[in-house]
XYZ file of C-alpha atoms in Angstrom:
90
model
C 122.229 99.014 69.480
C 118.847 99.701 70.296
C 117.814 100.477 74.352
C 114.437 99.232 75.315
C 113.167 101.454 78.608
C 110.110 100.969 81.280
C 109.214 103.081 83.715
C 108.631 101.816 87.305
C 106.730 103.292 90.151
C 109.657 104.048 93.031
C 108.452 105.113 96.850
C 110.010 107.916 98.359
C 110.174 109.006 101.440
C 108.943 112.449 102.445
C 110.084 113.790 106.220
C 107.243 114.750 108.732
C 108.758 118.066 108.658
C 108.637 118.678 104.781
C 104.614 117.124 104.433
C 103.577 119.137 107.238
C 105.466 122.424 106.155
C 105.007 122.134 102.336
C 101.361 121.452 100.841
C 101.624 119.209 97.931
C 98.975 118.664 94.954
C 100.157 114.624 95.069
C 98.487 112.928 97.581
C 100.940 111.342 100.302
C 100.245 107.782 101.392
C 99.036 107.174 105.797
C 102.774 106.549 106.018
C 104.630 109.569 104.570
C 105.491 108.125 101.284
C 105.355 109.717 97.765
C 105.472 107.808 94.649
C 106.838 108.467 91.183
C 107.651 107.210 87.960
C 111.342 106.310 86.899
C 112.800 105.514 83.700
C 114.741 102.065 83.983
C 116.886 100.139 81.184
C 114.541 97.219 80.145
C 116.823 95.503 77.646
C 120.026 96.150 75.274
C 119.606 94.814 71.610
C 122.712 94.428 69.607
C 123.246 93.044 66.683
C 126.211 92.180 66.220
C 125.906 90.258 69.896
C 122.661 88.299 67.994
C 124.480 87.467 65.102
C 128.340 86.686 65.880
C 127.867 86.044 69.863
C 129.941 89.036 70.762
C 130.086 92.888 71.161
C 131.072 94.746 67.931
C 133.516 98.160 68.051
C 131.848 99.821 65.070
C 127.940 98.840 64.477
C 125.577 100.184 61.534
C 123.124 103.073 62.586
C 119.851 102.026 63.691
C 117.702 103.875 60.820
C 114.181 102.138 60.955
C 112.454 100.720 64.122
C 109.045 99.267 64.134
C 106.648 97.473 66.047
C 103.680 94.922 65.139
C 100.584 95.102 65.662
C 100.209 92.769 68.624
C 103.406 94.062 69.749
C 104.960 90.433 70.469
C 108.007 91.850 67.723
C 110.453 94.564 67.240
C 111.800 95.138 63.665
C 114.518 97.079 63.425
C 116.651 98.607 60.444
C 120.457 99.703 59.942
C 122.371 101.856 57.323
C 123.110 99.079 55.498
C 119.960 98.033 54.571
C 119.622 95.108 56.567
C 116.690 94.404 58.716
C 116.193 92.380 62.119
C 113.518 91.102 63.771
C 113.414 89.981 67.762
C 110.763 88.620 69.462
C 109.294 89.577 72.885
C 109.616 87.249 75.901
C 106.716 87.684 78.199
């Protein structure tokens, strides 16, 4: 299985107490907001979903992933020598 992340800018909310009491080297927004990044499950890749439709107990170790150039596919390799190739959707 191979996990495909993103990271997403989240807003959080700072209390008026905390940004007046606590000077901060991230500037706050007029509201009282803070942002920051978060690390969010894009997509699961299995292959044993792709090829029998499914969810296999026991899959092959992912030994080999690559990318190409214009990044519109991900290869990927297992211990058994086989390799799979998926294509990027927008």
């Amino acid at each position: 299985m191979v996990r495909i992340w993103k990271t997403e800018d989240v807003k959080l909310s700072v209390p008026r107490k905390a940004v007046t009491e606590e000077p901060s080297t991230e500037p706050l927004s007029p509201r009282g907001h803070k942002w920051a990044k978060n690390l969010a499950l894009s997509r699961e890749l299995d292959v044993s979903v792709a090829l029998s439709g499914k969810p296999s107990k026991t899959s092959p170790a992912v030994t080999a992933l690559a990318i190409t150039r214009n990044q519109t596919k991900l290869l990927v390799g297992d211990e058994k020598g086989r390799i799979f190739c998926w294509s990027a959707d927008g």
